[in-house]
Amino acid sequence: MTSRLFQPLTLPAADGVGLRLRNRAFVAPMCQYSVDAEDGVPTDWHLVHLGSFATGGFGLVVTEATAVEARGRISPRDVGLHDDAQQAAHARIVEFVHSQGAAAGVQLAHAGGKASTYPSLPGMPVATVPVAERGWSTVSAADGPVLPPLDPATALDEPGITAVVEAFADSARRADEAGYDVVQIHAAHGYLLHQFLSPLTNTRTDGYGGDERGRTRLVHEVVAAVRKVWPAHKPLGIRISGTDWVPGGWDVAASARLVRALADEHGVSWVDVSSGGLGHGATIPVGPGYQVPLAAHLTDALTGTDVVVSAVGLIDHATQAETILATGQAHAVSVGRAALRNPHWATQAAADLGVPAADRPYAPQYWRAGW
Ligand code: FNR
């Protein structure tokens, strides 16, 4: 039996060729809150962290949420990609990831009203970091706290929106120069773009709010601006929350309409389907593969497009991933915490799924591991 997970996959691109990945196991973006990260510059930690996933056999390694401007960081030690020092540090990581046969993706992000928070580390409060402690004031779709108890954000005005769009495009240009193969625009988990998408947080009455067309306008503008600077031979992806898990919130039908429009109008060719992030009493059925039905809905709804759909969320085991792909629920899987526990998750999965030894992805230095 041939493993689906270890069948190569092409992420389509506007040049008609696209990016060939050695397999369908992706690393999900994961903030490191690394204490050594100053001014958004990735460090040796990020090199070893991301590099180990490349030596560990993954087809695509995606960075943590990487801020397009300093106030877009979730927390003060997040990395960014809006200046030369950051770009140079990213380039070093990309070079190593490539040397191990993996592709490198960058998740471009703006945290909006969920910026300037304490890192998600043991003992840290869920709260906004005060300006006196190197925090900063935040922006969002509307005035007020995006998620209590965070401090109130200020609604972006139109020049502010234009600046955000330009920041995404500028970071995408830098991502290309740093050598990244794929950009993933972060429109999930209650961060800025999701704050605009969701009726829970977007109460604007101008052209960036109101109906679905208004609420999706910023995402369209960001994607269009990134597309202009992102080379035609490189795929462009997006991460969405497939649902807010709240009645009257953003939902999977709206997600499918959005991704189809982004594919048709701007050539978006990859969607990673996560969920939640805006609170509002969401009831989330957390359990193994709990977001896979959302990916399956999108896979189905996007039939006839060339969009690659990846599923994510408690996909911990090789056979589980294989089943998701074999049953057509998604084209790829993104693995988060299981990859932290075992950076060689993908190599181990290849062994578990019976991929012939010669075809298993691993670094030659590790041949004695018995893979
Ligand atoms: C995350 N997650 C996340 N998501 C995202 O879009 N950008 C990010 O920077 C982060 N940061 C982050 C840090 C850490 C430590 C964890 C554990 C998670 C969410 C992550 O990408 C993934 O969607 C979830 O962890 C669910 O997948 P797993 O971990 O169950 O495979």
GROMACS .gro file of C-alpha atoms and ligand atoms in nm:
model
  402
    1MET     CA    1   0.000   0.000   0.000
    2THR     CA    2   0.132   0.345  -0.084
    3SER     CA    3   0.095   0.606   0.184
    4ARG     CA    4  -0.106   0.915   0.092
    5LEU     CA    5   0.075   1.118   0.352
    6PHE     CA    6   0.406   1.053   0.179
    7GLN     CA    7   0.285   1.115  -0.173
    8PRO     CA    8   0.442   1.438  -0.299
    9LEU     CA    9   0.204   1.731  -0.328
   10THR     CA   10   0.216   2.038  -0.548
   11LEU     CA   11   0.097   2.367  -0.403
   12PRO     CA   12  -0.027   2.542  -0.717
   13ALA     CA   13   0.102   2.885  -0.814
   14ALA     CA   14   0.015   3.145  -1.074
   15ASP     CA   15   0.294   3.026  -1.307
   16GLY     CA   16   0.108   2.698  -1.360
   17VAL     CA   17   0.396   2.496  -1.211
   18GLY     CA   18   0.380   2.558  -0.840
   19LEU     CA   19   0.583   2.417  -0.553
   20ARG     CA   20   0.643   2.045  -0.518
   21LEU     CA   21   0.652   1.924  -0.159
   22ARG     CA   22   0.812   1.592  -0.070
   23ASN     CA   23   0.509   1.491   0.137
   24ARG     CA   24   0.183   1.614   0.288
   25ALA     CA   25   0.293   1.660   0.648
   26PHE     CA   26   0.322   2.030   0.733
   27VAL     CA   27   0.437   2.194   1.054
   28ALA     CA   28   0.169   2.424   1.198
   29PRO     CA   29   0.281   2.777   1.290
   30MET     CA   30   0.374   2.799   1.658
   31CYS     CA   31   0.478   3.111   1.850
   32GLN     CA   32   0.785   3.049   2.063
   33TYR     CA   33   0.777   3.353   2.293
   34SER     CA   34   1.150   3.297   2.295
   35VAL     CA   35   1.309   3.505   2.569
   36ASP     CA   36   1.616   3.572   2.353
   37ALA     CA   37   1.413   3.730   2.070
   38GLU     CA   38   1.473   4.107   2.072
   39ASP     CA   39   1.296   4.347   1.837
   40GLY     CA   40   1.130   4.068   1.641
   41VAL     CA   41   1.458   3.915   1.519
   42PRO     CA   42   1.457   3.534   1.496
   43THR     CA   43   1.740   3.375   1.692
   44ASP     CA   44   1.941   3.053   1.707
   45TRP     CA   45   1.641   2.909   1.891
   46HIS     CA   46   1.420   2.959   1.586
   47LEU     CA   47   1.689   2.813   1.360
   48VAL     CA   48   1.715   2.495   1.569
   49HIS     CA   49   1.339   2.476   1.636
   50LEU     CA   50   1.234   2.512   1.270
   51GLY     CA   51   1.545   2.336   1.140
   52SER     CA   52   1.470   2.025   1.343
   53PHE     CA   53   1.134   1.988   1.169
   54ALA     CA   54   1.316   2.000   0.836
   55THR     CA   55   1.561   1.729   0.946
   56GLY     CA   56   1.257   1.551   1.088
   57GLY     CA   57   1.109   1.487   0.747
   58PHE     CA   58   0.823   1.737   0.715
   59GLY     CA   59   0.735   1.855   0.365
   60LEU     CA   60   0.661   2.214   0.465
   61VAL     CA   61   0.785   2.400   0.772
   62VAL     CA   62   0.585   2.713   0.863
   63THR     CA   63   0.716   2.980   1.099
   64GLU     CA   64   0.537   3.116   1.400
   65ALA     CA   65   0.301   3.413   1.351
   66THR     CA   66   0.543   3.668   1.207
   67ALA     CA   67   0.440   4.027   1.255
   68VAL     CA   68   0.413   4.263   0.960
   69GLU     CA   69   0.465   4.558   1.193
   70ALA     CA   70   0.586   4.587   1.552
   71ARG     CA   71   0.243   4.661   1.700
   72GLY     CA   72   0.110   4.349   1.523
   73ARG     CA   73   0.306   4.115   1.751
   74ILE     CA   74   0.093   3.903   1.982
   75SER     CA   75   0.352   3.943   2.255
   76PRO     CA   76   0.679   4.131   2.291
   77ARG     CA   77   0.909   3.835   2.206
   78ASP     CA   78   0.734   3.738   1.880
   79VAL     CA   79   0.930   3.758   1.557
   80GLY     CA   80   0.860   4.000   1.276
   81LEU     CA   81   0.953   4.056   0.913
   82HIS     CA   82   0.952   4.429   0.862
   83ASP     CA   83   1.317   4.529   0.887
   84ASP     CA   84   1.656   4.426   0.750
   85ALA     CA   85   1.786   4.255   1.066
   86GLN     CA   86   1.475   4.037   1.085
   87GLN     CA   87   1.496   3.957   0.715
   88ALA     CA   88   1.860   3.845   0.740
   89ALA     CA   89   1.779   3.617   1.033
   90HIS     CA   90   1.487   3.463   0.843
   91ALA     CA   91   1.710   3.403   0.539
   92ARG     CA   92   1.949   3.196   0.750
   93ILE     CA   93   1.663   2.975   0.870
   94VAL     CA   94   1.520   2.933   0.520
   95GLU     CA   95   1.859   2.829   0.386
   96PHE     CA   96   1.890   2.554   0.645
   97VAL     CA   97   1.533   2.430   0.596
   98HIS     CA   98   1.598   2.407   0.222
   99SER     CA   99   1.926   2.221   0.277
  100GLN     CA  100   1.722   1.946   0.446
  101GLY     CA  101   1.479   1.901   0.157
  102ALA     CA  102   1.182   2.079   0.313
  103ALA     CA  103   1.000   2.387   0.184
  104ALA     CA  104   0.980   2.697   0.403
  105GLY     CA  105   0.662   2.893   0.469
  106VAL     CA  106   0.616   3.212   0.667
  107GLN     CA  107   0.294   3.296   0.846
  108LEU     CA  108   0.245   3.672   0.807
  109ALA     CA  109   0.035   3.809   1.089
  110HIS     CA  110  -0.110   4.110   1.264
  111ALA     CA  111  -0.259   4.050   1.607
  112GLY     CA  112  -0.473   4.366   1.607
  113GLY     CA  113  -0.667   4.392   1.933
  114LYS     CA  114  -0.507   4.070   2.061
  115ALA     CA  115  -0.157   4.223   2.038
  116SER     CA  116   0.066   4.328   2.326
  117THR     CA  117  -0.040   4.038   2.548
  118TYR     CA  118   0.170   3.844   2.792
  119PRO     CA  119   0.315   3.533   2.627
  120SER     CA  120   0.120   3.212   2.662
  121LEU     CA  121   0.364   3.065   2.915
  122PRO     CA  122   0.301   2.898   3.251
  123GLY     CA  123   0.201   3.149   3.518
  124MET     CA  124   0.148   3.437   3.277
  125PRO     CA  125  -0.182   3.624   3.302
  126VAL     CA  126  -0.423   3.656   3.010
  127ALA     CA  127  -0.390   4.033   2.992
  128THR     CA  128  -0.254   4.322   2.792
  129VAL     CA  129   0.106   4.414   2.870
  130PRO     CA  130   0.099   4.775   2.996
  131VAL     CA  131   0.292   5.036   2.798
  132ALA     CA  132   0.516   5.084   3.107
  133GLU     CA  133   0.627   4.718   3.067
  134ARG     CA  134   0.713   4.749   2.696
  135GLY     CA  135   0.355   4.692   2.585
  136TRP     CA  136   0.176   4.908   2.327
  137SER     CA  137  -0.173   5.025   2.239
  138THR     CA  138  -0.367   4.810   1.995
  139VAL     CA  139  -0.593   4.849   1.690
  140SER     CA  140  -0.886   4.647   1.564
  141ALA     CA  141  -1.198   4.659   1.348
  142ALA     CA  142  -1.392   4.840   1.621
  143ASP     CA  143  -1.331   5.032   1.943
  144GLY     CA  144  -1.330   4.820   2.258
  145PRO     CA  145  -1.172   4.502   2.391
  146VAL     CA  146  -1.161   4.223   2.132
  147LEU     CA  147  -1.156   3.967   2.407
  148PRO     CA  148  -1.203   4.072   2.767
  149PRO     CA  149  -0.998   4.108   2.988
  150LEU     CA  150  -0.769   4.253   2.720
  151ASP     CA  151  -0.746   4.631   2.706
  152PRO     CA  152  -0.972   4.812   2.459
  153ALA     CA  153  -0.838   4.849   2.104
  154THR     CA  154  -0.893   5.150   1.879
  155ALA     CA  155  -1.078   5.107   1.549
  156LEU     CA  156  -0.852   5.147   1.247
  157ASP     CA  157  -0.946   5.443   1.026
  158GLU     CA  158  -0.908   5.421   0.648
  159PRO     CA  159  -0.547   5.549   0.638
  160GLY     CA  160  -0.471   5.298   0.917
  161ILE     CA  161  -0.622   5.018   0.711
  162THR     CA  162  -0.416   5.122   0.409
  163ALA     CA  163  -0.102   5.114   0.624
  164VAL     CA  164  -0.182   4.760   0.741
  165VAL     CA  165  -0.236   4.644   0.382
  166GLU     CA  166   0.098   4.799   0.283
  167ALA     CA  167   0.269   4.635   0.582
  168PHE     CA  168   0.151   4.290   0.470
  169ALA     CA  169   0.277   4.357   0.117
  170ASP     CA  170   0.611   4.487   0.241
  171SER     CA  171   0.662   4.180   0.460
  172ALA     CA  172   0.569   3.953   0.170
  173ARG     CA  173   0.835   4.124  -0.044
  174ARG     CA  174   1.086   4.066   0.234
  175ALA     CA  175   0.969   3.704   0.267
  176ASP     CA  176   1.049   3.652  -0.099
  177GLU     CA  177   1.391   3.812  -0.059
  178ALA     CA  178   1.457   3.592   0.245
  179GLY     CA  179   1.388   3.289   0.026
  180TYR     CA  180   1.055   3.169   0.160
  181ASP     CA  181   0.863   2.942  -0.077
  182VAL     CA  182   0.514   3.006   0.059
  183VAL     CA  183   0.334   3.286   0.241
  184GLN     CA  184   0.049   3.194   0.472
  185ILE     CA  185  -0.165   3.495   0.562
  186HIS     CA  186  -0.295   3.461   0.916
  187ALA     CA  187  -0.668   3.530   0.909
  188ALA     CA  188  -0.753   3.296   1.199
  189HIS     CA  189  -0.764   3.274   1.578
  190GLY     CA  190  -0.919   3.611   1.652
  191TYR     CA  191  -0.629   3.821   1.522
  192LEU     CA  192  -0.668   4.136   1.314
  193LEU     CA  193  -0.797   3.990   0.986
  194HIS     CA  194  -1.035   3.760   1.172
  195GLN     CA  195  -1.149   4.059   1.382
  196PHE     CA  196  -1.262   4.215   1.052
  197LEU     CA  197  -1.418   3.893   0.916
  198SER     CA  198  -1.632   3.809   1.214
  199PRO     CA  199  -1.964   3.979   1.292
  200LEU     CA  200  -1.877   3.922   1.659
  201THR     CA  201  -1.601   4.184   1.647
  202ASN     CA  202  -1.664   4.385   1.331
  203THR     CA  203  -1.935   4.635   1.415
  204ARG     CA  204  -1.814   4.894   1.163
  205THR     CA  205  -2.067   5.082   0.958
  206ASP     CA  206  -1.828   5.188   0.676
  207GLY     CA  207  -1.723   4.986   0.370
  208TYR     CA  208  -1.508   4.754   0.584
  209GLY     CA  209  -1.798   4.631   0.794
  210GLY     CA  210  -2.164   4.543   0.776
  211ASP     CA  211  -2.242   4.259   0.537
  212GLU     CA  212  -2.009   3.977   0.440
  213ARG     CA  213  -1.875   4.176   0.148
  214GLY     CA  214  -1.770   4.458   0.379
  215ARG     CA  215  -1.627   4.234   0.648
  216THR     CA  216  -1.418   4.036   0.396
  217ARG     CA  217  -1.290   4.350   0.220
  218LEU     CA  218  -0.973   4.389   0.426
  219VAL     CA  219  -0.872   4.027   0.367
  220HIS     CA  220  -0.928   4.075  -0.007
  221GLU     CA  221  -0.717   4.393  -0.004
  222VAL     CA  222  -0.436   4.227   0.193
  223VAL     CA  223  -0.431   3.923  -0.034
  224ALA     CA  224  -0.441   4.139  -0.348
  225ALA     CA  225  -0.153   4.355  -0.224
  226VAL     CA  226   0.054   4.052  -0.129
  227ARG     CA  227  -0.020   3.889  -0.465
  228LYS     CA  228   0.123   4.194  -0.644
  229VAL     CA  229   0.465   4.157  -0.482
  230TRP     CA  230   0.472   3.780  -0.431
  231PRO     CA  231   0.628   3.603  -0.733
  232ALA     CA  232   0.399   3.414  -0.969
  233HIS     CA  233   0.593   3.090  -0.918
  234LYS     CA  234   0.535   3.093  -0.541
  235PRO     CA  235   0.210   2.968  -0.384
  236LEU     CA  236   0.001   3.198  -0.168
  237GLY     CA  237  -0.194   3.053   0.123
  238ILE     CA  238  -0.421   3.160   0.404
  239ARG     CA  239  -0.506   3.027   0.749
  240ILE     CA  240  -0.864   3.077   0.857
  241SER     CA  241  -1.081   2.997   1.152
  242GLY     CA  242  -1.343   2.786   0.977
  243THR     CA  243  -1.592   2.883   1.246
  244ASP     CA  244  -1.619   3.097   1.560
  245TRP     CA  245  -1.821   2.814   1.722
  246VAL     CA  246  -2.071   3.085   1.820
  247PRO     CA  247  -2.423   3.117   1.675
  248GLY     CA  248  -2.431   3.429   1.459
  249GLY     CA  249  -2.052   3.433   1.428
  250TRP     CA  250  -1.821   3.356   1.134
  251ASP     CA  251  -1.901   3.009   1.003
  252VAL     CA  252  -1.792   2.738   0.766
  253ALA     CA  253  -2.023   2.843   0.482
  254ALA     CA  254  -1.878   3.196   0.490
  255SER     CA  255  -1.530   3.041   0.502
  256ALA     CA  256  -1.595   2.841   0.188
  257ARG     CA  257  -1.730   3.148   0.005
  258LEU     CA  258  -1.428   3.353   0.112
  259VAL     CA  259  -1.167   3.100   0.006
  260ARG     CA  260  -1.334   3.037  -0.329
  261ALA     CA  261  -1.339   3.412  -0.397
  262LEU     CA  262  -0.974   3.446  -0.291
  263ALA     CA  263  -0.883   3.158  -0.523
  264ASP     CA  264  -1.081   3.298  -0.817
  265GLU     CA  265  -0.977   3.660  -0.776
  266HIS     CA  266  -0.623   3.639  -0.640
  267GLY     CA  267  -0.499   3.286  -0.700
  268VAL     CA  268  -0.488   3.175  -0.337
  269SER     CA  269  -0.405   2.804  -0.363
  270TRP     CA  270  -0.377   2.676  -0.006
  271VAL     CA  271  -0.604   2.704   0.297
  272ASP     CA  272  -0.519   2.573   0.642
  273VAL     CA  273  -0.844   2.525   0.834
  274SER     CA  274  -0.832   2.600   1.205
  275SER     CA  275  -1.108   2.750   1.422
  276GLY     CA  276  -1.205   2.978   1.708
  277GLY     CA  277  -1.010   3.255   1.875
  278LEU     CA  278  -1.272   3.518   1.946
  279GLY     CA  279  -1.425   3.380   2.264
  280HIS     CA  280  -1.783   3.508   2.300
  281GLY     CA  281  -1.881   3.192   2.486
  282ALA     CA  282  -1.768   2.962   2.207
  283THR     CA  283  -1.836   2.594   2.271
  284ILE     CA  284  -1.549   2.407   2.109
  285PRO     CA  285  -1.572   2.027   2.083
  286VAL     CA  286  -1.200   1.973   2.145
  287GLY     CA  287  -1.091   1.615   2.076
  288PRO     CA  288  -0.884   1.415   1.828
  289GLY     CA  289  -0.916   1.568   1.481
  290TYR     CA  290  -1.194   1.800   1.599
  291GLN     CA  291  -1.141   2.053   1.320
  292VAL     CA  292  -1.119   1.794   1.041
  293PRO     CA  293  -1.492   1.823   0.956
  294LEU     CA  294  -1.431   2.192   0.881
  295ALA     CA  295  -1.148   2.101   0.644
  296ALA     CA  296  -1.369   1.835   0.489
  297HIS     CA  297  -1.643   2.092   0.431
  298LEU     CA  298  -1.396   2.320   0.254
  299THR     CA  299  -1.243   2.036   0.051
  300ASP     CA  300  -1.591   1.955  -0.072
  301ALA     CA  301  -1.699   2.315  -0.128
  302LEU     CA  302  -1.379   2.394  -0.320
  303THR     CA  303  -1.419   2.106  -0.563
  304GLY     CA  304  -1.335   2.231  -0.911
  305THR     CA  305  -1.068   2.473  -0.784
  306ASP     CA  306  -0.704   2.377  -0.741
  307VAL     CA  307  -0.696   2.492  -0.376
  308VAL     CA  308  -0.505   2.260  -0.144
  309VAL     CA  309  -0.683   2.216   0.191
  310SER     CA  310  -0.488   2.120   0.501
  311ALA     CA  311  -0.652   1.999   0.821
  312VAL     CA  312  -0.511   2.080   1.165
  313GLY     CA  313  -0.587   2.025   1.531
  314LEU     CA  314  -0.503   1.721   1.742
  315ILE     CA  315  -0.385   1.520   1.445
  316ASP     CA  316  -0.124   1.336   1.646
  317HIS     CA  317  -0.086   0.995   1.487
  318ALA     CA  318   0.035   0.876   1.149
  319THR     CA  319  -0.260   0.646   1.090
  320GLN     CA  320  -0.500   0.927   1.185
  321ALA     CA  321  -0.336   1.159   0.931
  322GLU     CA  322  -0.338   0.884   0.669
  323THR     CA  323  -0.710   0.822   0.721
  324ILE     CA  324  -0.793   1.192   0.686
  325LEU     CA  325  -0.618   1.199   0.350
  326ALA     CA  326  -0.738   0.858   0.231
  327THR     CA  327  -1.101   0.952   0.301
  328GLY     CA  328  -1.063   1.274   0.103
  329GLN     CA  329  -1.127   1.507   0.395
  330ALA     CA  330  -0.815   1.712   0.322
  331HIS     CA  331  -0.511   1.708   0.094
  332ALA     CA  332  -0.254   1.760   0.369
  333VAL     CA  333  -0.225   1.782   0.747
  334SER     CA  334  -0.060   2.040   0.970
  335VAL     CA  335   0.091   1.909   1.292
  336GLY     CA  336   0.158   2.132   1.592
  337ARG     CA  337   0.216   2.000   1.941
  338ALA     CA  338   0.295   1.647   1.829
  339ALA     CA  339   0.585   1.798   1.631
  340LEU     CA  340   0.706   1.978   1.943
  341ARG     CA  341   0.705   1.647   2.129
  342ASN     CA  342   0.884   1.474   1.842
  343PRO     CA  343   1.041   1.696   1.574
  344HIS     CA  344   1.102   1.374   1.377
  345TRP     CA  345   0.727   1.306   1.369
  346ALA     CA  346   0.725   1.287   0.989
  347THR     CA  347   1.013   1.041   0.962
  348GLN     CA  348   0.855   0.824   1.229
  349ALA     CA  349   0.520   0.847   1.050
  350ALA     CA  350   0.683   0.724   0.729
  351ALA     CA  351   0.821   0.424   0.916
  352ASP     CA  352   0.486   0.359   1.088
  353LEU     CA  353   0.302   0.372   0.755
  354GLY     CA  354   0.538   0.127   0.592
  355VAL     CA  355   0.706   0.368   0.352
  356PRO     CA  356   1.010   0.180   0.215
  357ALA     CA  357   1.325   0.270   0.411
  358ALA     CA  358   1.491   0.426   0.107
  359ASP     CA  359   1.198   0.668   0.063
  360ARG     CA  360   1.170   0.785   0.424
  361PRO     CA  361   1.271   1.148   0.474
  362TYR     CA  362   1.560   1.177   0.716
  363ALA     CA  363   1.900   1.340   0.737
  364PRO     CA  364   2.185   1.106   0.637
  365GLN     CA  365   2.362   1.196   0.961
  366TYR     CA  366   2.085   1.005   1.139
  367TRP     CA  367   2.096   0.686   0.935
  368ARG     CA  368   2.185   0.481   1.243
  369ALA     CA  369   1.853   0.575   1.402
  370GLY     CA  370   1.711   0.270   1.231
  371TRP     CA  371   1.476   0.451   0.998
  372FNR     C1  372   0.003   2.764   1.836
  372FNR     N1  373  -0.087   2.792   1.732
  372FNR     C2  374  -0.062   2.897   1.648
  372FNR     N2  375  -0.142   2.918   1.539
  372FNR     C3  376  -0.111   3.013   1.449
  372FNR     O1  377  -0.183   3.028   1.351
  372FNR     N3  378  -0.001   3.092   1.467
  372FNR     C4  379   0.081   3.079   1.574
  372FNR     O2  380   0.183   3.148   1.585
  372FNR     C5  381   0.047   2.982   1.670
  372FNR     N4  382   0.121   2.967   1.784
  372FNR     C6  383   0.107   2.854   1.862
  372FNR     C7  384   0.200   2.826   1.962
  372FNR     C8  385   0.192   2.707   2.033
  372FNR     C9  386   0.296   2.675   2.135
  372FNR    C10  387   0.087   2.616   2.006
  372FNR    C11  388   0.078   2.485   2.079
  372FNR    C12  389  -0.007   2.647   1.911
  372FNR    C13  390  -0.190   2.693   1.695
  372FNR    C14  391  -0.127   2.578   1.616
  372FNR     O3  392  -0.078   2.623   1.491
  372FNR    C15  393  -0.227   2.464   1.591
  372FNR     O4  394  -0.331   2.511   1.512
  372FNR    C16  395  -0.283   2.407   1.721
  372FNR     O5  396  -0.179   2.382   1.814
  372FNR    C17  397  -0.361   2.279   1.696
  372FNR     O6  398  -0.279   2.181   1.637
  372FNR     P1  399  -0.211   2.062   1.725
  372FNR     O7  400  -0.113   2.125   1.817
  372FNR     O8  401  -0.322   1.995   1.800
  372FNR     O9  402  -0.146   1.974   1.621
   0.00000   0.00000   0.00000
